[in-house]
Amino acid sequence: MSSSSYGTSGPGGRAGYQPPVERPITTEQSLSNEIRRLNRTVQTLHEDSSAKIDALLKELDSFGLGVDSGDTAHEAQPTRSALVLTALKEIRDKLQDLSDRNENVGRMGSNEEIKDLSALIDGIRDIVADRQSVMPAASIPGESPPPAPREFFGREDLVEKIVGLAEKLEPIALIGAGGIGKTAIALTVLHHGRVKERFGGHRRFIRCDQFTASRENFLRRLSQVIGAGVENPEDLASLRSFLSCKEMLIVLDNAESILDPQGTDAREIHAMVKELSQFSNICLCVTSRISNVPPQCKRLAIPTLSMEAACDIFYSIYGDGDRSGIIDNLLQRLDCHALSITLLATTASDNMWGFDRLAQEWSEQRTQVLRTDYDESLAATIDLSLASPSFYRLGPNARDLLGAVAFYPRGVDEKNLDWLFPTIPSRKIIFDKFCVLSLTYRSNGFVTMLAPIRDYLSPPDPKTSPILCATKDHYFTRLSVDLDPNLPGFGEAQWIKSEDENVEHLLDIFTSMDMDTLDAWNACCHFMEHLYWQKRRQTVLGSKIEGLPDGHPSKVKCLFLLSRLFRSVGNYVEEKRLLAHTLALGRKQGVDFWVAQTLQSLSRVNQHPGLFKEGISQAEEALEIFKRLGDTLEQAICLGYLAWLLLDDDQPDAAQDTALRTIELLPEKGGEFLLCQSHRILGEIHRSKGEKEKALDHFETALTIATPFDWQDQLFCIHYEMAGLFLDDDKFDDANAHIEQAKLHAVDDAYCLGWGMEMQAQIWCREHRLKDARAEVMRAFEIYQKLGLADDVDRCVVLLQEIEEEMGSQVSN
């Protein structure tokens, strides 16, 4: 750039120099801003020394510091501090000296002269930086942050942590799903008392989603917000001296819009944000849905709200009044997601809905309820994530994959990605990206998502989702494996322990769509078998099974398997009711196998209320049917049931003969499970006869058989029975050791655990450890009460009374 551009004339550009007319500095155009303008010109001095020196002199003359100005500046601008004016005069003196030397040396000059010029420039820059730091805070330009949220609940500890990091000038990244509360937290921190005291007016807030992502737009917005005054900065270097001259807190809100690795100028913007995080005088706070933030940032994953905070938010919007369990339930179903709660409360308040009406609307239309009259909606914030460049780059299957994750209540087990999505290339990378984008998160080995996001992304019609239908087929195939406790592969079916909720939901949906879909009902039968053997509990499918027409081809088998689930949790009343229905349907349809199976199970049920004669009759009828069908294995099972009934009916010798007949029918290989049960029965038979050594031999044989197969229910029963055997002889140490082992094997089976606790209480009671015994009975009582088992609860009450009577007698003595 030539010197004539600045209105100079004559050789060397100095002879005709005339200072321009002084321009006043208004409150809007503060002295601090003028100093920064000088500093920016100094930084470009190397490009054209003569022209730039002229420009700087003009700037200084505009302050009233020209060669003929005298003390005009002090009179014209009495509000300026003497320290700042001294700095300006020093700058001008050095510039004038620099101008004189430049005129003598020429435009290029010698190497030494150039070095001297550089040194002078560095000195000027230091003076400007030093003088800027003394400007009063009120005169510093830039944008003030938006106000803090009026209502803020449940994040106090997190805010304190962030404030502490800010005070140490540590860079921070708040990472989380859309609507989880990142912006509210950042604004609360910005207006925190200690943050105001530390940073004063140097607290800046930039909404990164309000400008198109590009390096130019980011630099321009950064310059505007911090008050640097550079209209179109080309790079961060032009802002560096301003950024480094004072302590500052800068929040980059919704930074995913500029930090998306696939976005425009992503690499350059990321580098600039990274540099901002490295300034020793700046605390950078980034809020983002994606985890691609500078590595220097302390990453804080924003959790959902506590139930108390969620209620506070809802009622602060909806209005004060009595709190309702209906609202608690809705907030839980929303995973206490901040934005969803706000939208729910706003919609309910705007429409003047009562709690019952709100629950009804939520049940019927879910995501539509999370939309206000002003087009604020959960959908809008989720769609922002789906529209991001990184999500778009995941390919055409990404949205359908998200729908599959959303469909399943627990999400998708990361260990199962290969068999659930075998045709999707790069599936592990895609699921990693879902987490990076905060559309999903990892929980106990599953990739899952918050409930409101799940409701929005789940396919309205599962049959229209090819990927979801493929996962259904994979689940059904895996369920169809026959469960044989005699085979080592039986242990592989334990996958159902973590996947049961997903499979149950899948069956619930697909059996509802088409009652006549036999593959779904066959899968339902397999699912109940898996639950019976691996995770004993009832199922929500029960009412649907009972509602099937009596002529439905799957009803008899489904009813029978459903009855076994009630047995597995000790609800023999419901089991007997279902078996009676199953038996009537089986006889009507002439399906002998299921008639025999049902009779066999009824004989076992009648054992509990002491209906031994009725049970024996049913077991014998079932045995005859199995003989007619030529089913040897089922005959052996039936004989085992019969042996228990005969023992309970005070026929130990007949019971012993029946148990031995069971062993004779078993094959050498493949009958280990029934063999184990037979030795358990024989142990109990010999125990009833007082033949303790023989009983112990049979129990230990049963233990030897069960241990390699890791049959948890059998191992529980064996240790439980051995504890009873040792308790008979007051061998408390042995009894305690075995009941502890029994409880360990019942850790996943609440009903058996309750039995183990009862036995433990009996042992401790005999040892006179009455307080321990009482506490253990109470734990068993709570388990039975939760399972709804009235008979077991009553038994605990009787035992508790006995313990308390004993405790009372000890006190009186």
PDB file of C-alpha atoms in Angstrom, residues 391-481:
ATOM      1  CA  PHE A 391     -25.113 -37.901  11.189  1.00  0.00           C
ATOM      2  CA  TYR A 392     -25.658 -37.464   7.464  1.00  0.00           C
ATOM      3  CA  ARG A 393     -22.263 -39.063   6.781  1.00  0.00           C
ATOM      4  CA  LEU A 394     -23.308 -42.238   8.617  1.00  0.00           C
ATOM      5  CA  GLY A 395     -25.266 -43.321   5.566  1.00  0.00           C
ATOM      6  CA  PRO A 396     -28.827 -44.325   4.668  1.00  0.00           C
ATOM      7  CA  ASN A 397     -29.158 -46.968   7.399  1.00  0.00           C
ATOM      8  CA  ALA A 398     -28.427 -44.599  10.286  1.00  0.00           C
ATOM      9  CA  ARG A 399     -31.990 -43.401  10.865  1.00  0.00           C
ATOM     10  CA  ASP A 400     -33.408 -46.928  10.738  1.00  0.00           C
ATOM     11  CA  LEU A 401     -30.710 -48.138  13.131  1.00  0.00           C
ATOM     12  CA  LEU A 402     -31.655 -45.374  15.544  1.00  0.00           C
ATOM     13  CA  GLY A 403     -35.249 -46.528  15.254  1.00  0.00           C
ATOM     14  CA  ALA A 404     -34.204 -50.050  16.276  1.00  0.00           C
ATOM     15  CA  VAL A 405     -32.327 -48.716  19.315  1.00  0.00           C
ATOM     16  CA  ALA A 406     -35.352 -46.586  20.191  1.00  0.00           C
ATOM     17  CA  PHE A 407     -37.770 -49.508  19.875  1.00  0.00           C
ATOM     18  CA  TYR A 408     -36.102 -51.647  22.521  1.00  0.00           C
ATOM     19  CA  PRO A 409     -36.578 -50.477  26.129  1.00  0.00           C
ATOM     20  CA  ARG A 410     -33.000 -51.315  27.095  1.00  0.00           C
ATOM     21  CA  GLY A 411     -31.491 -50.317  23.766  1.00  0.00           C
ATOM     22  CA  VAL A 412     -29.024 -52.651  22.081  1.00  0.00           C
ATOM     23  CA  ASP A 413     -26.423 -54.807  23.805  1.00  0.00           C
ATOM     24  CA  GLU A 414     -23.033 -53.868  22.343  1.00  0.00           C
ATOM     25  CA  LYS A 415     -21.961 -57.515  22.491  1.00  0.00           C
ATOM     26  CA  ASN A 416     -24.853 -58.424  20.189  1.00  0.00           C
ATOM     27  CA  LEU A 417     -24.270 -55.950  17.360  1.00  0.00           C
ATOM     28  CA  ASP A 418     -22.837 -58.623  15.060  1.00  0.00           C
ATOM     29  CA  TRP A 419     -25.788 -61.026  15.276  1.00  0.00           C
ATOM     30  CA  LEU A 420     -28.464 -58.328  15.438  1.00  0.00           C
ATOM     31  CA  PHE A 421     -27.149 -56.281  12.483  1.00  0.00           C
ATOM     32  CA  PRO A 422     -25.006 -58.671  10.410  1.00  0.00           C
ATOM     33  CA  THR A 423     -25.747 -56.910   7.101  1.00  0.00           C
ATOM     34  CA  ILE A 424     -24.846 -53.382   8.284  1.00  0.00           C
ATOM     35  CA  PRO A 425     -21.227 -52.488   7.460  1.00  0.00           C
ATOM     36  CA  SER A 426     -19.235 -50.478  10.003  1.00  0.00           C
ATOM     37  CA  ARG A 427     -22.002 -51.072  12.576  1.00  0.00           C
ATOM     38  CA  LYS A 428     -19.697 -50.587  15.574  1.00  0.00           C
ATOM     39  CA  ILE A 429     -18.429 -47.281  14.201  1.00  0.00           C
ATOM     40  CA  ILE A 430     -21.997 -46.104  13.579  1.00  0.00           C
ATOM     41  CA  PHE A 431     -23.045 -46.921  17.140  1.00  0.00           C
ATOM     42  CA  ASP A 432     -19.966 -45.130  18.455  1.00  0.00           C
ATOM     43  CA  LYS A 433     -21.016 -42.051  16.470  1.00  0.00           C
ATOM     44  CA  PHE A 434     -24.535 -42.207  17.899  1.00  0.00           C
ATOM     45  CA  CYS A 435     -22.959 -41.827  21.339  1.00  0.00           C
ATOM     46  CA  VAL A 436     -20.616 -39.061  20.144  1.00  0.00           C
ATOM     47  CA  LEU A 437     -23.671 -37.148  18.868  1.00  0.00           C
ATOM     48  CA  SER A 438     -25.464 -37.639  22.227  1.00  0.00           C
ATOM     49  CA  LEU A 439     -28.378 -39.334  20.479  1.00  0.00           C
ATOM     50  CA  THR A 440     -27.581 -42.420  22.545  1.00  0.00           C
ATOM     51  CA  TYR A 441     -25.500 -43.218  25.594  1.00  0.00           C
ATOM     52  CA  ARG A 442     -23.919 -46.323  27.099  1.00  0.00           C
ATOM     53  CA  SER A 443     -25.453 -47.940  30.159  1.00  0.00           C
ATOM     54  CA  ASN A 444     -24.349 -51.284  31.621  1.00  0.00           C
ATOM     55  CA  GLY A 445     -23.131 -52.586  28.269  1.00  0.00           C
ATOM     56  CA  PHE A 446     -26.151 -51.334  26.303  1.00  0.00           C
ATOM     57  CA  VAL A 447     -26.392 -48.495  23.808  1.00  0.00           C
ATOM     58  CA  THR A 448     -29.652 -46.833  24.775  1.00  0.00           C
ATOM     59  CA  MET A 449     -31.331 -43.429  24.751  1.00  0.00           C
ATOM     60  CA  LEU A 450     -33.414 -41.165  26.941  1.00  0.00           C
ATOM     61  CA  ALA A 451     -37.108 -42.031  27.003  1.00  0.00           C
ATOM     62  CA  PRO A 452     -38.382 -38.865  25.256  1.00  0.00           C
ATOM     63  CA  ILE A 453     -35.884 -39.307  22.426  1.00  0.00           C
ATOM     64  CA  ARG A 454     -36.822 -42.984  22.231  1.00  0.00           C
ATOM     65  CA  ASP A 455     -40.512 -42.137  21.917  1.00  0.00           C
ATOM     66  CA  TYR A 456     -39.801 -39.720  19.077  1.00  0.00           C
ATOM     67  CA  LEU A 457     -37.415 -41.969  17.121  1.00  0.00           C
ATOM     68  CA  SER A 458     -39.193 -45.298  17.578  1.00  0.00           C
ATOM     69  CA  PRO A 459     -40.925 -46.355  14.319  1.00  0.00           C
ATOM     70  CA  PRO A 460     -44.719 -45.807  14.489  1.00  0.00           C
ATOM     71  CA  ASP A 461     -45.250 -49.068  12.596  1.00  0.00           C
ATOM     72  CA  PRO A 462     -42.469 -51.550  13.410  1.00  0.00           C
ATOM     73  CA  LYS A 463     -43.356 -53.686  10.387  1.00  0.00           C
ATOM     74  CA  THR A 464     -42.259 -50.869   8.079  1.00  0.00           C
ATOM     75  CA  SER A 465     -38.717 -50.848   9.464  1.00  0.00           C
ATOM     76  CA  PRO A 466     -36.570 -53.426   7.617  1.00  0.00           C
ATOM     77  CA  ILE A 467     -33.781 -53.296  10.185  1.00  0.00           C
ATOM     78  CA  LEU A 468     -36.162 -53.683  13.123  1.00  0.00           C
ATOM     79  CA  CYS A 469     -37.903 -56.631  11.460  1.00  0.00           C
ATOM     80  CA  ALA A 470     -34.494 -58.214  10.877  1.00  0.00           C
ATOM     81  CA  THR A 471     -33.663 -57.900  14.589  1.00  0.00           C
ATOM     82  CA  LYS A 472     -37.016 -59.512  15.400  1.00  0.00           C
ATOM     83  CA  ASP A 473     -36.110 -62.523  13.251  1.00  0.00           C
ATOM     84  CA  HIS A 474     -32.685 -62.772  14.897  1.00  0.00           C
ATOM     85  CA  TYR A 475     -34.232 -62.717  18.374  1.00  0.00           C
ATOM     86  CA  PHE A 476     -36.805 -65.364  17.411  1.00  0.00           C
ATOM     87  CA  THR A 477     -34.072 -67.612  16.017  1.00  0.00           C
ATOM     88  CA  ARG A 478     -31.994 -67.302  19.147  1.00  0.00           C
ATOM     89  CA  LEU A 479     -35.003 -68.055  21.341  1.00  0.00           C
ATOM     90  CA  SER A 480     -35.888 -71.230  19.430  1.00  0.00           C
ATOM     91  CA  VAL A 481     -32.946 -73.232  20.787  1.00  0.00           C
TER      92      VAL A 481
END
